PDB file of C-alpha atoms in Angstrom:
ATOM      1  CA  ALA A   9     -12.867 -10.717   0.077  1.00  0.00           C
ATOM      2  CA  GLN A  10      -9.572 -10.707  -1.787  1.00  0.00           C
ATOM      3  CA  THR A  11      -6.556 -11.780   0.035  1.00  0.00           C
ATOM      4  CA  VAL A  12      -2.762 -11.423  -0.931  1.00  0.00           C
ATOM      5  CA  THR A  13      -0.273 -13.803   0.463  1.00  0.00           C
ATOM      6  CA  GLN A  14       3.479 -13.346   0.375  1.00  0.00           C
ATOM      7  CA  SER A  15       5.060 -16.587   1.878  1.00  0.00           C
ATOM      8  CA  GLN A  16       8.519 -15.428   2.353  1.00  0.00           C
ATOM      9  CA  PRO A  17       8.952 -13.145   5.252  1.00  0.00           C
ATOM     10  CA  GLU A  18      12.602 -12.611   4.481  1.00  0.00           C
ATOM     11  CA  MET A  19      14.960 -13.317   1.602  1.00  0.00           C
ATOM     12  CA  SER A  20      18.501 -12.626   0.863  1.00  0.00           C
ATOM     13  CA  VAL A  21      20.537 -12.274  -2.321  1.00  0.00           C
ATOM     14  CA  GLN A  22      24.249 -11.804  -3.198  1.00  0.00           C
ATOM     15  CA  GLU A  23      24.979  -8.483  -5.050  1.00  0.00           C
ATOM     16  CA  ALA A  24      24.631  -8.873  -8.816  1.00  0.00           C
ATOM     17  CA  GLU A  25      22.582 -12.078  -8.491  1.00  0.00           C
ATOM     18  CA  THR A  26      18.884 -12.675  -9.252  1.00  0.00           C
ATOM     19  CA  VAL A  27      16.086 -13.162  -6.703  1.00  0.00           C
ATOM     20  CA  THR A  28      12.443 -13.894  -6.985  1.00  0.00           C
ATOM     21  CA  LEU A  29       9.802 -12.851  -4.406  1.00  0.00           C
ATOM     22  CA  SER A  30       6.588 -14.705  -4.437  1.00  0.00           C
ATOM     23  CA  CYS A  31       2.966 -13.510  -4.235  1.00  0.00           C
ATOM     24  CA  THR A  32      -0.161 -15.259  -4.596  1.00  0.00           C
ATOM     25  CA  TYR A  33      -3.695 -13.823  -4.371  1.00  0.00           C
ATOM     26  CA  ASP A  34      -7.222 -14.999  -4.020  1.00  0.00           C
ATOM     27  CA  THR A  35     -10.030 -13.602  -6.026  1.00  0.00           C
ATOM     28  CA  SER A  36     -13.196 -14.490  -7.955  1.00  0.00           C
ATOM     29  CA  GLU A  37     -12.716 -11.440 -10.319  1.00  0.00           C
ATOM     30  CA  SER A  38     -11.440 -11.532 -13.864  1.00  0.00           C
ATOM     31  CA  ASP A  39     -10.463  -7.804 -14.106  1.00  0.00           C
ATOM     32  CA  TYR A  40      -7.806  -6.478 -11.624  1.00  0.00           C
ATOM     33  CA  TYR A  41      -4.460  -4.834 -11.228  1.00  0.00           C
ATOM     34  CA  LEU A  42      -1.343  -6.206  -9.317  1.00  0.00           C
ATOM     35  CA  PHE A  43       1.401  -4.111  -7.902  1.00  0.00           C
ATOM     36  CA  TRP A  44       4.764  -4.436  -6.300  1.00  0.00           C
ATOM     37  CA  TYR A  45       5.761  -1.769  -3.855  1.00  0.00           C
ATOM     38  CA  LYS A  46       9.359  -1.172  -2.462  1.00  0.00           C
ATOM     39  CA  GLN A  47       9.642   0.290   1.133  1.00  0.00           C
ATOM     40  CA  PRO A  48      13.261   1.149   1.935  1.00  0.00           C
ATOM     41  CA  PRO A  49      14.366   2.156   5.418  1.00  0.00           C
ATOM     42  CA  SER A  50      13.195   5.689   4.732  1.00  0.00           C
ATOM     43  CA  ARG A  51       9.678   4.279   5.052  1.00  0.00           C
ATOM     44  CA  GLN A  52       8.550   5.828   1.740  1.00  0.00           C
ATOM     45  CA  MET A  53       6.332   3.437  -0.239  1.00  0.00           C
ATOM     46  CA  ILE A  54       7.514   3.343  -3.909  1.00  0.00           C
ATOM     47  CA  LEU A  55       5.770   1.690  -6.813  1.00  0.00           C
ATOM     48  CA  VAL A  56       8.142  -0.820  -8.510  1.00  0.00           C
ATOM     49  CA  ILE A  57       5.925  -2.298 -11.117  1.00  0.00           C
ATOM     50  CA  ARG A  58       2.240  -2.980 -12.100  1.00  0.00           C
ATOM     51  CA  GLN A  59       0.455  -5.524 -14.192  1.00  0.00           C
ATOM     52  CA  GLU A  60      -3.085  -5.477 -15.660  1.00  0.00           C
ATOM     53  CA  ALA A  61      -4.690  -8.853 -15.442  1.00  0.00           C
ATOM     54  CA  TYR A  62      -6.063  -8.814 -18.983  1.00  0.00           C
ATOM     55  CA  LYS A  63      -2.582  -8.373 -20.306  1.00  0.00           C
ATOM     56  CA  GLN A  64      -0.869 -11.618 -20.947  1.00  0.00           C
ATOM     57  CA  GLN A  65       2.531  -9.974 -21.484  1.00  0.00           C
ATOM     58  CA  ASN A  66       4.514  -9.834 -18.132  1.00  0.00           C
ATOM     59  CA  ALA A  67       5.403  -6.284 -17.146  1.00  0.00           C
ATOM     60  CA  THR A  68       9.069  -5.157 -16.993  1.00  0.00           C
ATOM     61  CA  GLU A  69      10.855  -2.163 -15.578  1.00  0.00           C
ATOM     62  CA  ASN A  70      14.560  -2.092 -16.216  1.00  0.00           C
ATOM     63  CA  ARG A  71      15.944  -4.817 -13.761  1.00  0.00           C
ATOM     64  CA  PHE A  72      12.432  -5.698 -12.373  1.00  0.00           C
ATOM     65  CA  SER A  73      10.137  -8.108 -13.956  1.00  0.00           C
ATOM     66  CA  VAL A  74       7.090 -10.071 -12.984  1.00  0.00           C
ATOM     67  CA  ASN A  75       5.983 -13.589 -13.792  1.00  0.00           C
ATOM     68  CA  PHE A  76       2.095 -13.347 -13.924  1.00  0.00           C
ATOM     69  CA  GLN A  77       0.330 -16.643 -13.819  1.00  0.00           C
ATOM     70  CA  LYS A  78      -3.444 -15.774 -13.791  1.00  0.00           C
ATOM     71  CA  ALA A  79      -4.817 -19.269 -13.623  1.00  0.00           C
ATOM     72  CA  ALA A  80      -2.468 -20.093 -10.677  1.00  0.00           C
ATOM     73  CA  LYS A  81      -3.154 -16.569  -9.308  1.00  0.00           C
ATOM     74  CA  SER A  82       0.505 -15.945  -8.856  1.00  0.00           C
ATOM     75  CA  PHE A  83       2.400 -12.785  -9.316  1.00  0.00           C
ATOM     76  CA  SER A  84       6.102 -13.069  -8.509  1.00  0.00           C
ATOM     77  CA  LEU A  85       8.780 -10.252  -8.740  1.00  0.00           C
ATOM     78  CA  LYS A  86      12.202 -11.076 -10.184  1.00  0.00           C
ATOM     79  CA  ILE A  87      15.067  -8.598  -9.539  1.00  0.00           C
ATOM     80  CA  SER A  88      17.960  -8.980 -11.758  1.00  0.00           C
ATOM     81  CA  ASP A  89      21.557  -7.860 -11.116  1.00  0.00           C
ATOM     82  CA  SER A  90      20.692  -7.020  -7.516  1.00  0.00           C
ATOM     83  CA  GLN A  91      22.104  -3.939  -6.041  1.00  0.00           C
ATOM     84  CA  LEU A  92      22.721  -2.770  -2.363  1.00  0.00           C
ATOM     85  CA  GLY A  93      19.953  -0.186  -2.942  1.00  0.00           C
ATOM     86  CA  ASP A  94      17.358  -2.979  -3.591  1.00  0.00           C
ATOM     87  CA  ALA A  95      17.416  -3.828   0.102  1.00  0.00           C
ATOM     88  CA  ALA A  96      13.936  -3.069   1.307  1.00  0.00           C
ATOM     89  CA  MET A  97      10.574  -4.454   2.359  1.00  0.00           C
ATOM     90  CA  TYR A  98       8.640  -5.383  -0.715  1.00  0.00           C
ATOM     91  CA  PHE A  99       4.800  -5.640  -0.775  1.00  0.00           C
ATOM     92  CA  CYS A 100       2.476  -7.176  -3.264  1.00  0.00           C
ATOM     93  CA  ALA A 101      -0.826  -5.537  -3.888  1.00  0.00           C
ATOM     94  CA  TYR A 102      -4.126  -6.298  -5.515  1.00  0.00           C
ATOM     95  CA  ARG A 103      -6.814  -3.913  -6.750  1.00  0.00           C
ATOM     96  CA  ASN A 104     -10.016  -5.112  -8.152  1.00  0.00           C
ATOM     97  CA  ILE A 105     -11.771  -3.360 -11.219  1.00  0.00           C
ATOM     98  CA  PRO A 106     -15.416  -3.322 -10.472  1.00  0.00           C
ATOM     99  CA  GLU A 107     -17.907  -3.999 -13.401  1.00  0.00           C
ATOM    100  CA  ASN A 108     -19.884  -1.012 -12.605  1.00  0.00           C
ATOM    101  CA  SER A 109     -18.310   2.545 -12.220  1.00  0.00           C
ATOM    102  CA  GLY A 110     -17.491   1.817  -8.575  1.00  0.00           C
ATOM    103  CA  ASN A 111     -14.145   1.755  -6.875  1.00  0.00           C
ATOM    104  CA  THR A 112     -12.039  -0.377  -4.621  1.00  0.00           C
ATOM    105  CA  PRO A 113      -8.970   0.017  -2.422  1.00  0.00           C
ATOM    106  CA  LEU A 114      -5.673  -1.702  -2.648  1.00  0.00           C
ATOM    107  CA  VAL A 115      -5.110  -4.887  -0.686  1.00  0.00           C
ATOM    108  CA  PHE A 116      -1.655  -5.679   0.503  1.00  0.00           C
ATOM    109  CA  GLY A 117       0.217  -8.735   1.396  1.00  0.00           C
ATOM    110  CA  LYS A 118       2.363  -8.875   4.714  1.00  0.00           C
ATOM    111  CA  GLY A 119       5.583  -8.071   2.841  1.00  0.00           C
ATOM    112  CA  THR A 120       9.009  -9.679   2.246  1.00  0.00           C
ATOM    113  CA  ARG A 121      12.065  -8.255   3.731  1.00  0.00           C
ATOM    114  CA  LEU A 122      15.019  -8.524   1.145  1.00  0.00           C
ATOM    115  CA  SER A 123      18.596  -8.156   2.240  1.00  0.00           C
ATOM    116  CA  VAL A 124      21.429  -7.731  -0.307  1.00  0.00           C
ATOM    117  CA  ILE A 125      24.774  -9.035   0.600  1.00  0.00           C
ATOM    118  CA  ALA A 126      27.858  -7.397  -0.754  1.00  0.00           C
TER     119      ALA A 126
ATOM    120  CA  ASP B   5       5.161  19.696  -7.572  1.00  0.00           C
ATOM    121  CA  ALA B   6       1.980  18.012  -6.393  1.00  0.00           C
ATOM    122  CA  GLU B   7       2.405  15.684  -3.373  1.00  0.00           C
ATOM    123  CA  ILE B   8       0.851  13.943  -0.468  1.00  0.00           C
ATOM    124  CA  THR B   9       1.893  15.073   3.023  1.00  0.00           C
ATOM    125  CA  GLN B  10       1.268  13.693   6.471  1.00  0.00           C
ATOM    126  CA  SER B  11       1.533  15.456   9.717  1.00  0.00           C
ATOM    127  CA  PRO B  12       3.055  15.127  12.232  1.00  0.00           C
ATOM    128  CA  ARG B  13       5.709  12.615  11.257  1.00  0.00           C
ATOM    129  CA  HIS B  14       6.017  11.312  14.839  1.00  0.00           C
ATOM    130  CA  LYS B  15       3.704  11.594  17.716  1.00  0.00           C
ATOM    131  CA  ILE B  16       3.430  10.211  21.341  1.00  0.00           C
ATOM    132  CA  THR B  17       0.206  10.415  23.072  1.00  0.00           C
ATOM    133  CA  GLU B  18      -1.313   8.967  26.208  1.00  0.00           C
ATOM    134  CA  THR B  19      -3.992   6.294  26.438  1.00  0.00           C
ATOM    135  CA  GLY B  20      -7.516   7.751  26.254  1.00  0.00           C
ATOM    136  CA  ARG B  21      -6.608  10.924  24.411  1.00  0.00           C
ATOM    137  CA  GLN B  22      -8.058  11.802  21.060  1.00  0.00           C
ATOM    138  CA  VAL B  23      -5.610  12.084  18.300  1.00  0.00           C
ATOM    139  CA  THR B  24      -5.870  13.449  14.782  1.00  0.00           C
ATOM    140  CA  LEU B  25      -3.528  12.570  12.041  1.00  0.00           C
ATOM    141  CA  ALA B  26      -3.577  14.931   9.045  1.00  0.00           C
ATOM    142  CA  CYS B  27      -3.319  14.004   5.464  1.00  0.00           C
ATOM    143  CA  HIS B  28      -3.195  16.515   2.592  1.00  0.00           C
ATOM    144  CA  GLN B  29      -2.753  15.994  -1.101  1.00  0.00           C
ATOM    145  CA  THR B  30      -2.379  18.487  -3.856  1.00  0.00           C
ATOM    146  CA  TRP B  31      -3.150  16.211  -6.865  1.00  0.00           C
ATOM    147  CA  ASN B  32      -6.792  16.680  -6.707  1.00  0.00           C
ATOM    148  CA  HIS B  33      -7.317  12.864  -6.446  1.00  0.00           C
ATOM    149  CA  ASN B  34     -10.762  11.663  -5.519  1.00  0.00           C
ATOM    150  CA  ASN B  35      -9.606   8.494  -3.823  1.00  0.00           C
ATOM    151  CA  MET B  36      -7.845   8.590  -0.493  1.00  0.00           C
ATOM    152  CA  PHE B  37      -6.904   5.762   1.938  1.00  0.00           C
ATOM    153  CA  TRP B  38      -5.490   5.258   5.433  1.00  0.00           C
ATOM    154  CA  TYR B  39      -3.493   2.152   6.241  1.00  0.00           C
ATOM    155  CA  ARG B  40      -1.755   1.073   9.369  1.00  0.00           C
ATOM    156  CA  GLN B  41       1.657  -0.942   9.064  1.00  0.00           C
ATOM    157  CA  ASP B  42       2.427  -3.469  11.757  1.00  0.00           C
ATOM    158  CA  LEU B  43       5.249  -5.958  11.837  1.00  0.00           C
ATOM    159  CA  GLY B  44       3.870  -9.253  10.639  1.00  0.00           C
ATOM    160  CA  HIS B  45       0.780  -7.795   9.346  1.00  0.00           C
ATOM    161  CA  GLY B  46       1.795  -5.585   6.384  1.00  0.00           C
ATOM    162  CA  LEU B  47      -0.486  -2.782   5.519  1.00  0.00           C
ATOM    163  CA  ARG B  48      -4.184  -3.018   6.686  1.00  0.00           C
ATOM    164  CA  LEU B  49      -6.862  -0.667   5.489  1.00  0.00           C
ATOM    165  CA  ILE B  50      -8.446   1.509   8.163  1.00  0.00           C
ATOM    166  CA  HIS B  51     -10.806   3.796   6.183  1.00  0.00           C
ATOM    167  CA  TYR B  52     -11.161   5.142   2.781  1.00  0.00           C
ATOM    168  CA  SER B  53     -12.959   7.779   0.677  1.00  0.00           C
ATOM    169  CA  TYR B  54     -13.924   8.053  -2.988  1.00  0.00           C
ATOM    170  CA  GLY B  55     -14.843  11.677  -2.846  1.00  0.00           C
ATOM    171  CA  VAL B  56     -16.088  14.544  -0.682  1.00  0.00           C
ATOM    172  CA  GLN B  57     -18.707  13.424   1.842  1.00  0.00           C
ATOM    173  CA  ASP B  58     -17.902   9.728   1.148  1.00  0.00           C
ATOM    174  CA  THR B  59     -16.258   7.608   3.766  1.00  0.00           C
ATOM    175  CA  ASN B  60     -16.022   3.627   4.051  1.00  0.00           C
ATOM    176  CA  LYS B  61     -14.693   1.396   6.664  1.00  0.00           C
ATOM    177  CA  GLY B  62     -11.890  -0.922   6.090  1.00  0.00           C
ATOM    178  CA  GLU B  63     -10.645  -4.058   7.599  1.00  0.00           C
ATOM    179  CA  VAL B  64      -9.461  -2.550  10.940  1.00  0.00           C
ATOM    180  CA  SER B  65     -11.786   0.522  11.318  1.00  0.00           C
ATOM    181  CA  ASP B  66     -12.689   0.109  15.072  1.00  0.00           C
ATOM    182  CA  GLY B  67     -11.530   2.983  17.177  1.00  0.00           C
ATOM    183  CA  TYR B  68     -10.908   5.249  14.143  1.00  0.00           C
ATOM    184  CA  SER B  69     -13.024   7.679  12.160  1.00  0.00           C
ATOM    185  CA  VAL B  70     -12.395   9.996   9.157  1.00  0.00           C
ATOM    186  CA  SER B  71     -14.297  12.679   7.447  1.00  0.00           C
ATOM    187  CA  ARG B  72     -13.942  14.139   3.908  1.00  0.00           C
ATOM    188  CA  SER B  73     -15.100  17.849   3.527  1.00  0.00           C
ATOM    189  CA  ASN B  74     -12.985  18.705   0.725  1.00  0.00           C
ATOM    190  CA  THR B  75     -10.962  16.909  -1.943  1.00  0.00           C
ATOM    191  CA  GLU B  76      -7.510  17.678  -0.553  1.00  0.00           C
ATOM    192  CA  ASP B  77      -7.868  16.266   2.994  1.00  0.00           C
ATOM    193  CA  LEU B  78      -8.677  13.134   4.814  1.00  0.00           C
ATOM    194  CA  PRO B  79      -7.847  13.379   8.524  1.00  0.00           C
ATOM    195  CA  LEU B  80      -7.863  10.264  10.713  1.00  0.00           C
ATOM    196  CA  THR B  81      -9.075  10.540  14.292  1.00  0.00           C
ATOM    197  CA  LEU B  82      -8.457   8.046  17.066  1.00  0.00           C
ATOM    198  CA  GLU B  83     -11.470   8.773  19.411  1.00  0.00           C
ATOM    199  CA  SER B  84      -9.623   7.342  22.536  1.00  0.00           C
ATOM    200  CA  ALA B  85      -6.113   6.150  21.817  1.00  0.00           C
ATOM    201  CA  ALA B  86      -5.231   2.724  22.991  1.00  0.00           C
ATOM    202  CA  SER B  87      -1.746   1.019  23.131  1.00  0.00           C
ATOM    203  CA  SER B  88      -2.991  -1.334  20.417  1.00  0.00           C
ATOM    204  CA  GLN B  89      -3.067   1.612  18.034  1.00  0.00           C
ATOM    205  CA  THR B  90       0.696   2.101  18.341  1.00  0.00           C
ATOM    206  CA  SER B  91       1.737   1.754  14.690  1.00  0.00           C
ATOM    207  CA  VAL B  92       3.019   3.590  11.545  1.00  0.00           C
ATOM    208  CA  TYR B  93       0.082   5.136   9.698  1.00  0.00           C
ATOM    209  CA  PHE B  94       0.051   5.841   5.987  1.00  0.00           C
ATOM    210  CA  CYS B  95      -2.116   7.963   3.850  1.00  0.00           C
ATOM    211  CA  ALA B  96      -2.591   7.331   0.238  1.00  0.00           C
ATOM    212  CA  SER B  97      -4.390   8.802  -2.806  1.00  0.00           C
ATOM    213  CA  SER B  98      -5.149   7.653  -6.317  1.00  0.00           C
ATOM    214  CA  PRO B  99      -6.592   9.507  -9.298  1.00  0.00           C
ATOM    215  CA  GLY B 100      -8.780   6.737 -10.641  1.00  0.00           C
ATOM    216  CA  ARG B 101     -10.214   3.380  -9.734  1.00  0.00           C
ATOM    217  CA  VAL B 102      -7.772   1.278 -11.566  1.00  0.00           C
ATOM    218  CA  THR B 103      -4.546   3.059 -10.890  1.00  0.00           C
ATOM    219  CA  GLU B 104      -1.934   2.615  -8.243  1.00  0.00           C
ATOM    220  CA  ALA B 105      -1.825   4.627  -4.897  1.00  0.00           C
ATOM    221  CA  PHE B 106       0.624   7.276  -4.074  1.00  0.00           C
ATOM    222  CA  PHE B 107       1.726   7.328  -0.463  1.00  0.00           C
ATOM    223  CA  GLY B 108       2.614   9.928   2.092  1.00  0.00           C
ATOM    224  CA  GLN B 109       5.642   9.582   4.318  1.00  0.00           C
ATOM    225  CA  GLY B 110       3.905   7.908   7.184  1.00  0.00           C
ATOM    226  CA  THR B 111       3.241   8.909  10.724  1.00  0.00           C
ATOM    227  CA  ARG B 112       4.692   6.850  13.565  1.00  0.00           C
ATOM    228  CA  LEU B 113       2.256   7.064  16.480  1.00  0.00           C
ATOM    229  CA  THR B 114       3.107   5.716  19.881  1.00  0.00           C
ATOM    230  CA  VAL B 115       0.411   5.393  22.660  1.00  0.00           C
ATOM    231  CA  VAL B 116       1.731   5.166  26.104  1.00  0.00           C
TER     232      VAL B 116
END
């Protein structure tokens, strides 16, 4: 079974600085998707960014970018120019792409709580 | 706008009672999921469904059941609530097998 590990339960960053959240995963599959979700105090789960494993280029969404290292099974999230609104719990998630027409659920890590210091 | 809604948002129940949490989506997504969120555990999969009449057990399915009689709804039932089932429950759906999931607002359940 696939597992997702987020080794940093808590992180903090100064406003306007850059922070990187770590995520590693364990899989024997070659095709899959990776995601980062943000959960602010409102509890809503918000998709931040996603990465297809077959794409070598790292995904970017405005101030959010990833460093995808397929061989190392690493998928870190970099937040640039951190803002107070970035304070939240961040979850890394994995979704396998079956070879047949089957389907698979998302598997989540335990999360990293990010604090932004003004 | 299409959306996914959970009800109730908060519920307190007694040990041993049967409880059903509702999940309704208007996107016509085939895939629906139930997760529970606990401090230190992240989101853990309870049950999931890939279409009408299809249900599958997840990582923490003991004490829970689901049924899928139509595309829009996947209710989660706690057969006999236990204090260990105090948690925040999230329902999610996705349109395809390789896309992200879209989440409801969550239900905070307290079993006393």
